[in-house]
PDB file of C-alpha atoms and ligand atoms in Angstrom:
ATOM      1  CA  MET X 159       5.089  25.334  -5.445  1.00 88.00           C
ATOM      2  CA  ILE X 160       5.971  21.829  -6.666  1.00 96.00           C
ATOM      3  CA  PRO X 161       5.297  21.406 -10.408  1.00 97.00           C
ATOM      4  CA  ILE X 162       2.286  19.194 -11.156  1.00 98.00           C
ATOM      5  CA  ILE X 163       2.826  17.153 -14.304  1.00 98.00           C
ATOM      6  CA  ARG X 164      -0.136  15.757 -16.231  1.00 98.00           C
ATOM      7  CA  THR X 165       1.317  13.906 -19.205  1.00 98.00           C
ATOM      8  CA  VAL X 166       3.717  11.012 -19.656  1.00 98.00           C
ATOM      9  CA  ALA X 167       5.634  13.012 -22.288  1.00 98.00           C
ATOM     10  CA  ASP X 168       6.319  15.848 -19.821  1.00 98.00           C
ATOM     11  CA  LEU X 169       7.304  13.427 -17.052  1.00 98.00           C
ATOM     12  CA  ARG X 170       9.667  11.581 -19.378  1.00 98.00           C
ATOM     13  CA  ALA X 171      11.287  14.811 -20.576  1.00 98.00           C
ATOM     14  CA  LEU X 172      11.966  15.835 -16.994  1.00 98.00           C
ATOM     15  CA  ALA X 173      13.279  12.401 -15.967  1.00 98.00           C
ATOM     16  CA  ARG X 174      15.490  12.126 -19.060  1.00 98.00           C
ATOM     17  CA  GLY X 175      17.146  15.433 -18.173  1.00 98.00           C
ATOM     18  CA  TRP X 176      17.878  14.189 -14.653  1.00 98.00           C
ATOM     19  CA  ARG X 177      19.196  10.858 -15.884  1.00 98.00           C
ATOM     20  CA  ALA X 178      21.484  12.586 -18.390  1.00 98.00           C
ATOM     21  CA  LYS X 179      23.149  14.300 -15.428  1.00 98.00           C
ATOM     22  CA  GLY X 180      23.537  10.970 -13.647  1.00 98.00           C
ATOM     23  CA  GLU X 181      20.980  11.811 -10.968  1.00 99.00           C
ATOM     24  CA  VAL X 182      19.264   8.999  -9.050  1.00 99.00           C
ATOM     25  CA  ILE X 183      15.468   9.180  -9.311  1.00 99.00           C
ATOM     26  CA  GLY X 184      13.095   7.908  -6.610  1.00 99.00           C
ATOM     27  CA  VAL X 185       9.373   7.426  -7.227  1.00 99.00           C
ATOM     28  CA  VAL X 186       6.689   7.285  -4.535  1.00 99.00           C
ATOM     29  CA  PRO X 187       3.433   5.938  -5.989  1.00 99.00           C
ATOM     30  CA  THR X 188       0.289   7.033  -4.122  1.00 98.00           C
ATOM     31  CA  MET X 189      -3.418   7.513  -4.653  1.00 98.00           C
ATOM     32  CA  GLY X 190      -3.369  10.897  -2.913  1.00 98.00           C
ATOM     33  CA  ALA X 191      -5.279  12.037   0.187  1.00 97.00           C
ATOM     34  CA  LEU X 192      -1.828  12.144   1.664  1.00 98.00           C
ATOM     35  CA  HIS X 193      -0.992  11.665   5.343  1.00 98.00           C
ATOM     36  CA  ASP X 194       2.169  11.203   7.370  1.00 98.00           C
ATOM     37  CA  GLY X 195       2.546   7.608   6.146  1.00 98.00           C
ATOM     38  CA  HIS X 196       2.890   8.791   2.541  1.00 98.00           C
ATOM     39  CA  LEU X 197       5.128  11.668   3.599  1.00 98.00           C
ATOM     40  CA  SER X 198       7.480   9.295   5.432  1.00 98.00           C
ATOM     41  CA  LEU X 199       8.005   7.477   2.106  1.00 98.00           C
ATOM     42  CA  ALA X 200       8.672  10.775   0.329  1.00 99.00           C
ATOM     43  CA  ARG X 201      11.123  11.841   3.050  1.00 98.00           C
ATOM     44  CA  ARG X 202      12.989   8.556   2.815  1.00 98.00           C
ATOM     45  CA  ALA X 203      13.199   8.969  -0.963  1.00 99.00           C
ATOM     46  CA  ARG X 204      14.381  12.566  -0.451  1.00 98.00           C
ATOM     47  CA  ALA X 205      17.202  11.304   1.792  1.00 98.00           C
ATOM     48  CA  GLU X 206      18.276   8.532  -0.597  1.00 98.00           C
ATOM     49  CA  CYS X 207      17.786  10.013  -4.089  1.00 99.00           C
ATOM     50  CA  ASP X 208      18.802  13.147  -6.018  1.00 99.00           C
ATOM     51  CA  ARG X 209      15.309  13.565  -7.446  1.00 99.00           C
ATOM     52  CA  VAL X 210      11.923  12.545  -6.063  1.00 99.00           C
ATOM     53  CA  ILE X 211       8.680  12.138  -7.984  1.00 99.00           C
ATOM     54  CA  THR X 212       5.446  11.502  -6.093  1.00 99.00           C
ATOM     55  CA  THR X 213       2.682  10.106  -8.244  1.00 99.00           C
ATOM     56  CA  ILE X 214      -0.941  10.759  -7.343  1.00 98.00           C
ATOM     57  CA  PHE X 215      -3.307   8.569  -9.294  1.00 98.00           C
ATOM     58  CA  VAL X 216      -6.478   6.871  -8.091  1.00 98.00           C
ATOM     59  CA  ASN X 217      -6.052   3.762 -10.217  1.00 98.00           C
ATOM     60  CA  PRO X 218      -9.485   2.481 -11.285  1.00 98.00           C
ATOM     61  CA  LYS X 219      -8.029  -0.927 -12.224  1.00 98.00           C
ATOM     62  CA  GLN X 220      -7.198  -1.802  -8.628  1.00 97.00           C
ATOM     63  CA  PHE X 221     -10.673  -1.113  -7.243  1.00 97.00           C
ATOM     64  CA  ASN X 222     -12.842  -4.196  -7.176  1.00 92.00           C
ATOM     65  CA  ASN X 223     -15.667  -2.162  -5.602  1.00 93.00           C
ATOM     66  CA  PRO X 224     -17.059   0.733  -7.724  1.00 95.00           C
ATOM     67  CA  GLU X 225     -18.543   2.418  -4.637  1.00 94.00           C
ATOM     68  CA  ASP X 226     -15.091   2.459  -2.973  1.00 93.00           C
ATOM     69  CA  LEU X 227     -13.599   4.065  -6.104  1.00 96.00           C
ATOM     70  CA  LYS X 228     -16.322   6.719  -6.171  1.00 96.00           C
ATOM     71  CA  LYS X 229     -15.906   7.524  -2.476  1.00 93.00           C
ATOM     72  CA  TYR X 230     -12.100   7.558  -2.531  1.00 95.00           C
ATOM     73  CA  PRO X 231     -10.956  10.975  -1.181  1.00 95.00           C
ATOM     74  CA  ARG X 232      -9.366  13.346  -3.724  1.00 96.00           C
ATOM     75  CA  THR X 233      -7.454  16.294  -2.261  1.00 97.00           C
ATOM     76  CA  LEU X 234      -4.807  17.340  -4.797  1.00 98.00           C
ATOM     77  CA  GLU X 235      -4.355  20.909  -3.548  1.00 98.00           C
ATOM     78  CA  ALA X 236      -3.738  19.879   0.048  1.00 98.00           C
ATOM     79  CA  ASP X 237      -1.515  17.023  -1.159  1.00 98.00           C
ATOM     80  CA  ALA X 238       0.665  19.422  -3.151  1.00 98.00           C
ATOM     81  CA  GLU X 239       1.033  21.627  -0.100  1.00 98.00           C
ATOM     82  CA  LEU X 240       2.121  18.680   2.073  1.00 98.00           C
ATOM     83  CA  LEU X 241       4.621  17.522  -0.548  1.00 98.00           C
ATOM     84  CA  GLY X 242       6.049  21.043  -0.513  1.00 98.00           C
ATOM     85  CA  THR X 243       7.187  20.412   3.062  1.00 98.00           C
ATOM     86  CA  VAL X 244       9.358  17.434   2.047  1.00 98.00           C
ATOM     87  CA  PRO X 245       9.971  18.802  -0.625  1.00 98.00           C
ATOM     88  CA  VAL X 246       9.685  16.519  -3.646  1.00 98.00           C
ATOM     89  CA  ASP X 247      10.831  17.651  -7.111  1.00 98.00           C
ATOM     90  CA  ALA X 248       7.673  16.833  -9.033  1.00 98.00           C
ATOM     91  CA  ILE X 249       4.122  15.569  -8.638  1.00 99.00           C
ATOM     92  CA  PHE X 250       2.792  13.359 -11.410  1.00 99.00           C
ATOM     93  CA  ALA X 251      -1.007  13.496 -11.362  1.00 98.00           C
ATOM     94  CA  PRO X 252      -2.244  12.246 -14.745  1.00 98.00           C
ATOM     95  CA  PRO X 253      -5.881  12.042 -15.810  1.00 98.00           C
ATOM     96  CA  VAL X 254      -7.229   8.497 -16.238  1.00 98.00           C
ATOM     97  CA  GLU X 255      -7.130   8.751 -20.095  1.00 98.00           C
ATOM     98  CA  GLU X 256      -3.398   9.469 -19.944  1.00 98.00           C
ATOM     99  CA  VAL X 257      -2.731   6.213 -18.109  1.00 98.00           C
ATOM    100  CA  TYR X 258      -5.369   4.098 -19.850  1.00 98.00           C
ATOM    101  CA  PRO X 259      -5.946   5.631 -23.286  1.00 98.00           C
ATOM    102  CA  GLU X 260      -8.505   4.185 -25.657  1.00 98.00           C
ATOM    103  CA  GLY X 261      -7.374   0.809 -26.932  1.00 98.00           C
ATOM    104  CA  PHE X 262      -5.440  -0.124 -23.787  1.00 98.00           C
ATOM    105  CA  ILE X 263      -5.361  -3.928 -23.572  1.00 98.00           C
ATOM    106  CA  THR X 264      -2.231  -5.010 -21.692  1.00 98.00           C
ATOM    107  CA  ASN X 265      -2.388  -6.213 -18.110  1.00 98.00           C
ATOM    108  CA  VAL X 266       0.149  -7.668 -15.696  1.00 98.00           C
ATOM    109  CA  THR X 267      -1.308 -10.789 -14.092  1.00 98.00           C
ATOM    110  CA  MET X 268       0.263 -12.490 -11.096  1.00 98.00           C
ATOM    111  CA  GLN X 269      -0.298 -15.733  -9.227  1.00 98.00           C
ATOM    112  CA  GLY X 270       1.431 -16.940  -6.070  1.00 98.00           C
ATOM    113  CA  VAL X 271       1.865 -14.175  -3.549  1.00 98.00           C
ATOM    114  CA  ALA X 272      -0.888 -12.134  -5.251  1.00 98.00           C
ATOM    115  CA  GLN X 273      -3.543 -14.825  -4.742  1.00 98.00           C
ATOM    116  CA  PRO X 274      -4.370 -15.265  -1.050  1.00 98.00           C
ATOM    117  CA  LEU X 275      -5.786 -12.751   1.481  1.00 98.00           C
ATOM    118  CA  GLU X 276      -6.258  -9.396  -0.297  1.00 98.00           C
ATOM    119  CA  GLY X 277      -6.026 -11.171  -3.650  1.00 98.00           C
ATOM    120  CA  TYR X 278      -8.846 -13.497  -2.667  1.00 97.00           C
ATOM    121  CA  MET X 279     -11.031 -10.859  -0.977  1.00 96.00           C
ATOM    122  CA  ARG X 280     -10.492  -8.285  -3.741  1.00 96.00           C
ATOM    123  CA  PRO X 281     -10.482 -10.104  -7.102  1.00 97.00           C
ATOM    124  CA  GLY X 282      -8.400  -8.268  -9.717  1.00 97.00           C
ATOM    125  CA  HIS X 283      -6.906  -5.889  -7.169  1.00 98.00           C
ATOM    126  CA  PHE X 284      -3.265  -6.970  -7.427  1.00 98.00           C
ATOM    127  CA  ASP X 285      -3.364  -7.282 -11.220  1.00 98.00           C
ATOM    128  CA  GLY X 286      -4.481  -3.647 -11.199  1.00 98.00           C
ATOM    129  CA  VAL X 287      -1.664  -2.733  -8.811  1.00 98.00           C
ATOM    130  CA  ALA X 288       0.950  -4.692 -10.790  1.00 98.00           C
ATOM    131  CA  THR X 289      -0.168  -3.094 -14.052  1.00 98.00           C
ATOM    132  CA  VAL X 290      -0.105   0.483 -12.781  1.00 98.00           C
ATOM    133  CA  VAL X 291       3.179   0.053 -10.876  1.00 99.00           C
ATOM    134  CA  THR X 292       4.836  -1.386 -13.999  1.00 98.00           C
ATOM    135  CA  LYS X 293       3.559   1.612 -15.959  1.00 98.00           C
ATOM    136  CA  LEU X 294       4.613   4.188 -13.329  1.00 98.00           C
ATOM    137  CA  PHE X 295       8.121   2.701 -13.204  1.00 98.00           C
ATOM    138  CA  GLY X 296       8.315   2.906 -16.997  1.00 98.00           C
ATOM    139  CA  MET X 297       6.954   6.456 -17.126  1.00 98.00           C
ATOM    140  CA  SER X 298       9.176   7.874 -14.388  1.00 98.00           C
ATOM    141  CA  LEU X 299      12.476   6.189 -15.354  1.00 98.00           C
ATOM    142  CA  ALA X 300      12.944   5.679 -11.609  1.00 98.00           C
ATOM    143  CA  ASP X 301      15.935   3.933 -10.027  1.00 98.00           C
ATOM    144  CA  LYS X 302      14.134   3.358  -6.736  1.00 99.00           C
ATOM    145  CA  GLY X 303      10.490   2.867  -5.775  1.00 99.00           C
ATOM    146  CA  TYR X 304       9.173   3.452  -2.248  1.00 99.00           C
ATOM    147  CA  PHE X 305       6.329   1.394  -0.776  1.00 99.00           C
ATOM    148  CA  GLY X 306       4.796   1.096   2.694  1.00 98.00           C
ATOM    149  CA  GLN X 307       4.768  -2.022   4.845  1.00 98.00           C
ATOM    150  CA  LYS X 308       1.206  -0.982   5.756  1.00 98.00           C
ATOM    151  CA  ASP X 309       0.273  -2.810   2.537  1.00 98.00           C
ATOM    152  CA  TRP X 310       2.546  -5.765   3.254  1.00 98.00           C
ATOM    153  CA  GLN X 311       1.157  -8.098   0.615  1.00 98.00           C
ATOM    154  CA  GLN X 312       1.341  -5.335  -2.000  1.00 98.00           C
ATOM    155  CA  LEU X 313       5.002  -4.801  -1.092  1.00 98.00           C
ATOM    156  CA  GLN X 314       5.717  -8.524  -1.606  1.00 98.00           C
ATOM    157  CA  VAL X 315       3.800  -8.437  -4.913  1.00 98.00           C
ATOM    158  CA  VAL X 316       5.894  -5.499  -6.164  1.00 99.00           C
ATOM    159  CA  LEU X 317       9.162  -7.142  -5.046  1.00 98.00           C
ATOM    160  CA  ARG X 318       8.185 -10.280  -6.984  1.00 98.00           C
ATOM    161  CA  LEU X 319       7.070  -8.258  -9.998  1.00 98.00           C
ATOM    162  CA  VAL X 320      10.404  -6.451 -10.460  1.00 98.00           C
ATOM    163  CA  ARG X 321      12.294  -9.737 -10.123  1.00 98.00           C
ATOM    164  CA  ASP X 322      10.066 -11.603 -12.565  1.00 98.00           C
ATOM    165  CA  LEU X 323       9.991  -8.866 -15.228  1.00 98.00           C
ATOM    166  CA  ASN X 324      13.618  -7.677 -14.769  1.00 98.00           C
ATOM    167  CA  VAL X 325      12.423  -4.168 -13.979  1.00 98.00           C
ATOM    168  CA  PRO X 326      15.554  -2.148 -13.098  1.00 98.00           C
ATOM    169  CA  VAL X 327      14.011  -0.522 -10.005  1.00 98.00           C
ATOM    170  CA  GLU X 328      15.145  -1.108  -6.444  1.00 99.00           C
ATOM    171  CA  VAL X 329      12.035  -1.540  -4.288  1.00 99.00           C
ATOM    172  CA  VAL X 330      12.306  -0.039  -0.788  1.00 99.00           C
ATOM    173  CA  GLY X 331       9.833  -1.105   1.924  1.00 98.00           C
ATOM    174  CA  CYS X 332       9.130   1.520   4.611  1.00 98.00           C
ATOM    175  CA  GLU X 333       7.778   1.141   8.173  1.00 98.00           C
ATOM    176  CA  THR X 334       4.082   1.631   8.899  1.00 98.00           C
ATOM    177  CA  ILE X 335       3.319   5.041  10.377  1.00 98.00           C
ATOM    178  CA  ARG X 336       0.630   5.000  13.081  1.00 98.00           C
ATOM    179  CA  GLU X 337      -1.552   7.438  14.981  1.00 98.00           C
ATOM    180  CA  ALA X 338      -0.675   7.880  18.663  1.00 98.00           C
ATOM    181  CA  ASP X 339      -3.272   5.213  19.595  1.00 98.00           C
ATOM    182  CA  GLY X 340      -1.780   2.638  17.216  1.00 98.00           C
ATOM    183  CA  LEU X 341      -4.202   2.917  14.275  1.00 98.00           C
ATOM    184  CA  ALA X 342      -2.244   2.616  11.015  1.00 98.00           C
ATOM    185  CA  MET X 343      -2.607   5.819   9.000  1.00 98.00           C
ATOM    186  CA  SER X 344      -4.762   5.343   5.910  1.00 98.00           C
ATOM    187  CA  SER X 345      -6.528   7.614   3.443  1.00 95.00           C
ATOM    188  CA  ARG X 346      -9.730   5.697   4.227  1.00 93.00           C
ATOM    189  CA  ASN X 347      -9.607   6.634   7.939  1.00 97.00           C
ATOM    190  CA  VAL X 348     -11.285   9.973   7.146  1.00 95.00           C
ATOM    191  CA  ARG X 349     -14.428   7.997   6.265  1.00 94.00           C
ATOM    192  CA  LEU X 350     -14.753   6.729   9.853  1.00 97.00           C
ATOM    193  CA  THR X 351     -17.348   8.335  12.114  1.00 97.00           C
ATOM    194  CA  ALA X 352     -16.106   9.572  15.506  1.00 97.00           C
ATOM    195  CA  GLU X 353     -17.456   6.364  17.022  1.00 97.00           C
ATOM    196  CA  GLY X 354     -15.741   4.128  14.467  1.00 97.00           C
ATOM    197  CA  ARG X 355     -12.514   6.078  14.809  1.00 98.00           C
ATOM    198  CA  ALA X 356     -12.575   5.484  18.576  1.00 98.00           C
ATOM    199  CA  LYS X 357     -12.888   1.704  18.102  1.00 98.00           C
ATOM    200  CA  ALA X 358     -10.542   1.322  15.129  1.00 98.00           C
ATOM    201  CA  PRO X 359      -7.283   1.051  17.167  1.00 98.00           C
ATOM    202  CA  VAL X 360      -8.551  -2.264  18.562  1.00 98.00           C
ATOM    203  CA  LEU X 361      -7.436  -3.902  15.287  1.00 98.00           C
ATOM    204  CA  TYR X 362      -3.755  -3.153  15.925  1.00 98.00           C
ATOM    205  CA  ALA X 363      -4.073  -3.818  19.665  1.00 98.00           C
ATOM    206  CA  ALA X 364      -5.682  -7.225  19.060  1.00 98.00           C
ATOM    207  CA  ILE X 365      -3.105  -8.485  16.559  1.00 98.00           C
ATOM    208  CA  THR X 366      -0.256  -7.116  18.682  1.00 98.00           C
ATOM    209  CA  ARG X 367      -1.597  -9.080  21.640  1.00 98.00           C
ATOM    210  CA  ALA X 368      -1.982 -12.237  19.524  1.00 98.00           C
ATOM    211  CA  ALA X 369       1.591 -11.916  18.217  1.00 98.00           C
ATOM    212  CA  GLU X 370       2.885 -11.526  21.775  1.00 98.00           C
ATOM    213  CA  ASP X 371       0.943 -14.589  22.899  1.00 98.00           C
ATOM    214  CA  ILE X 372       2.319 -16.641  19.997  1.00 96.00           C
ATOM    215  CA  ARG X 373       5.861 -15.533  20.814  1.00 94.00           C
ATOM    216  CA  ALA X 374       5.205 -16.578  24.417  1.00 96.00           C
ATOM    217  CA  GLY X 375       4.298 -20.065  23.210  1.00 95.00           C
ATOM    218  CA  HIS X 376       0.491 -19.960  22.905  1.00 96.00           C
ATOM    219  CA  ALA X 377      -1.072 -21.946  20.051  1.00 96.00           C
ATOM    220  CA  ASP X 378      -1.382 -19.859  16.844  1.00 95.00           C
ATOM    221  CA  ARG X 379      -5.060 -20.697  16.335  1.00 96.00           C
ATOM    222  CA  MET X 380      -6.108 -19.848  19.879  1.00 98.00           C
ATOM    223  CA  ALA X 381      -4.303 -16.515  19.816  1.00 98.00           C
ATOM    224  CA  ILE X 382      -5.902 -15.599  16.487  1.00 98.00           C
ATOM    225  CA  ARG X 383      -9.368 -16.658  17.616  1.00 98.00           C
ATOM    226  CA  GLU X 384      -9.055 -14.447  20.688  1.00 98.00           C
ATOM    227  CA  ALA X 385      -7.985 -11.488  18.557  1.00 98.00           C
ATOM    228  CA  ALA X 386     -11.028 -11.912  16.315  1.00 98.00           C
ATOM    229  CA  GLU X 387     -13.295 -12.118  19.342  1.00 98.00           C
ATOM    230  CA  THR X 388     -11.786  -8.979  20.869  1.00 98.00           C
ATOM    231  CA  MET X 389     -12.464  -7.121  17.632  1.00 98.00           C
ATOM    232  CA  ARG X 390     -16.049  -8.290  17.318  1.00 98.00           C
ATOM    233  CA  GLU X 391     -16.701  -7.350  20.938  1.00 98.00           C
ATOM    234  CA  ALA X 392     -15.264  -3.892  20.262  1.00 98.00           C
ATOM    235  CA  GLY X 393     -17.849  -3.400  17.502  1.00 98.00           C
ATOM    236  CA  PHE X 394     -16.142  -4.504  14.290  1.00 98.00           C
ATOM    237  CA  GLU X 395     -18.971  -5.638  11.980  1.00 98.00           C
ATOM    238  CA  ARG X 396     -16.862  -8.203  10.207  1.00 98.00           C
ATOM    239  CA  VAL X 397     -13.424  -9.708  10.617  1.00 98.00           C
ATOM    240  CA  GLU X 398     -12.501 -10.808   7.085  1.00 98.00           C
ATOM    241  CA  TYR X 399      -9.283 -12.507   8.047  1.00 98.00           C
ATOM    242  CA  ILE X 400      -6.575 -12.684  10.667  1.00 98.00           C
ATOM    243  CA  GLU X 401      -3.799 -14.928   9.390  1.00 97.00           C
ATOM    244  CA  LEU X 402      -0.284 -15.896  10.348  1.00 96.00           C
ATOM    245  CA  ARG X 403       1.663 -16.298   7.102  1.00 97.00           C
ATOM    246  CA  ASP X 404       5.142 -16.693   5.714  1.00 97.00           C
ATOM    247  CA  ALA X 405       6.281 -13.056   5.442  1.00 97.00           C
ATOM    248  CA  GLU X 406       7.480 -13.407   1.856  1.00 97.00           C
ATOM    249  CA  THR X 407       5.220 -15.954   0.149  1.00 97.00           C
ATOM    250  CA  LEU X 408       2.092 -15.167   2.221  1.00 98.00           C
ATOM    251  CA  MET X 409       1.404 -18.910   2.332  1.00 97.00           C
ATOM    252  CA  PRO X 410       0.223 -20.499   5.611  1.00 95.00           C
ATOM    253  CA  SER X 411       3.247 -21.062   7.814  1.00 85.00           C
ATOM    254  CA  ASP X 412       3.790 -22.829  11.088  1.00 78.00           C
ATOM    255  CA  ASP X 413       7.560 -22.745  10.725  1.00 82.00           C
ATOM    256  CA  PRO X 414       8.770 -20.332  13.423  1.00 76.00           C
ATOM    257  CA  ARG X 415      12.274 -20.343  11.924  1.00 88.00           C
ATOM    258  CA  ARG X 416      11.060 -18.415   8.875  1.00 92.00           C
ATOM    259  CA  PRO X 417       9.994 -14.765   9.209  1.00 96.00           C
ATOM    260  CA  ARG X 418       6.259 -14.716   9.715  1.00 96.00           C
ATOM    261  CA  ARG X 419       3.727 -11.940   9.479  1.00 97.00           C
ATOM    262  CA  MET X 420       0.283 -11.564  10.998  1.00 98.00           C
ATOM    263  CA  LEU X 421      -2.106  -9.871   8.585  1.00 98.00           C
ATOM    264  CA  ALA X 422      -5.676  -8.759   9.191  1.00 98.00           C
ATOM    265  CA  ALA X 423      -8.605  -7.135   7.422  1.00 98.00           C
ATOM    266  CA  ALA X 424     -11.813  -6.051   9.131  1.00 98.00           C
ATOM    267  CA  TRP X 425     -14.783  -3.742   8.709  1.00 98.00           C
ATOM    268  CA  ILE X 426     -15.772  -1.086  11.190  1.00 97.00           C
ATOM    269  CA  ASP X 427     -18.414   1.483  10.550  1.00 93.00           C
ATOM    270  CA  GLY X 428     -18.661   0.497   6.870  1.00 94.00           C
ATOM    271  CA  VAL X 429     -14.921   1.076   6.337  1.00 95.00           C
ATOM    272  CA  ARG X 430     -12.501  -1.711   5.512  1.00 96.00           C
ATOM    273  CA  LEU X 431      -9.243  -1.526   7.475  1.00 98.00           C
ATOM    274  CA  ILE X 432      -6.104  -3.615   7.012  1.00 98.00           C
ATOM    275  CA  ASP X 433      -2.998  -3.952   9.143  1.00 98.00           C
ATOM    276  CA  ASN X 434      -0.062  -6.312   9.672  1.00 99.00           C
ATOM    277  CA  ILE X 435       2.839  -6.887  12.050  1.00 98.00           C
ATOM    278  CA  PRO X 436       5.891  -9.133  12.277  1.00 97.00           C
ATOM    279  CA  VAL X 437       5.587 -12.149  14.573  1.00 94.00           C
TER     280      VAL X 437
HETATM  281  P1  AMP C 751      -2.018   4.498  -1.137  1.00 90.34           P
HETATM  282  O1  AMP C 751      -2.144   5.949  -1.441  1.00 90.34           O
HETATM  283  O2  AMP C 751      -2.941   4.027  -0.068  1.00 90.34           O
HETATM  284  O3  AMP C 751      -2.044   3.640  -2.373  1.00 90.34           O
HETATM  285  O4  AMP C 751      -0.575   4.302  -0.523  1.00 90.34           O
HETATM  286  C1  AMP C 751       0.567   4.719  -1.212  1.00 90.34           C
HETATM  287  C2  AMP C 751       1.781   4.172  -0.535  1.00 90.34           C
HETATM  288  O5  AMP C 751       1.848   4.661   0.807  1.00 90.34           O
HETATM  289  C3  AMP C 751       1.777   2.638  -0.441  1.00 90.34           C
HETATM  290  O6  AMP C 751       3.068   2.152  -0.691  1.00 90.34           O
HETATM  291  C4  AMP C 751       1.350   2.407   0.975  1.00 90.34           C
HETATM  292  O7  AMP C 751       1.808   1.183   1.502  1.00 90.34           O
HETATM  293  C5  AMP C 751       2.001   3.567   1.676  1.00 90.34           C
HETATM  294  N1  AMP C 751       1.326   3.834   2.955  1.00 90.34           N
HETATM  295  C6  AMP C 751      -0.001   4.021   3.152  1.00 90.34           C
HETATM  296  N2  AMP C 751      -0.265   4.185   4.468  1.00 90.34           N
HETATM  297  C7  AMP C 751       0.917   4.086   5.111  1.00 90.34           C
HETATM  298  C8  AMP C 751       1.330   4.129   6.492  1.00 90.34           C
HETATM  299  N3  AMP C 751       0.430   4.329   7.474  1.00 90.34           N
HETATM  300  N4  AMP C 751       2.635   3.970   6.778  1.00 90.34           N
HETATM  301  C9  AMP C 751       3.544   3.753   5.785  1.00 90.34           C
HETATM  302  N5  AMP C 751       3.238   3.697   4.478  1.00 90.34           N
HETATM  303  C10 AMP C 751       1.944   3.853   4.143  1.00 90.34           C
END
């Protein structure tokens, strides 16, 4: 069984011992309810580092919607079993009071890449992410941190964060892992009904089609409008955004010479899904 660590002091003691031996430490921050997407990050860390810590912490600061926080799946026992197949060296699963003890008042606030899209739709979300990631890096003494491209904007936020604050962690972005029908794996997918689950792959299919059309020379706006229509016709209640952005700054971009990314968020069946692809 992988040891489950609950306190910062215990995590630090472990990490200090590893560092003293010159071992490279990789950290994989997660909120649990693990699936193959998370495990692919852990496996990559396993291949590239001497020691791997997976953190499991449902970070209240990054939830702008209290209902979403309450409903977030929590499956620590099953998670530990899955991590045993990698295997990682330690699981850090602290209680909320360990991360945010009484009197906690410091927050990491970001502008720029943290402002549009998810930042706009979910006020406070990326400040919550930036704060907890800064803390997890500090707690784990990690050399490398592993993040999924599934949350593309989050990945760009974390890359910017470590540059701006001189955090000595190398941030590694990992490919999005998908179900056989294209749906990006997500802990929230378990909240879909059978009907919603059947329609959900249309999100990826629609943006893939739009990206192909744009590459073939179609106008950006037309291609995006068609994707949104396809999704609404398939039964998505709400398409929050489908945007073609500069892949790094997340600002609007019509410069095809710079790497661009299509990002989307939409609701099906009361569940909010996000996805993104290169264009
Ligand atoms: P979460 O538990 O949702 O906060 O995700 C933890 C980490 O796993 C983040 O870096 C995510 O981007 C990454 N992740 C989540 N889903 C996937 C996926 N389908 N493929 C690759 N990485 C993922």
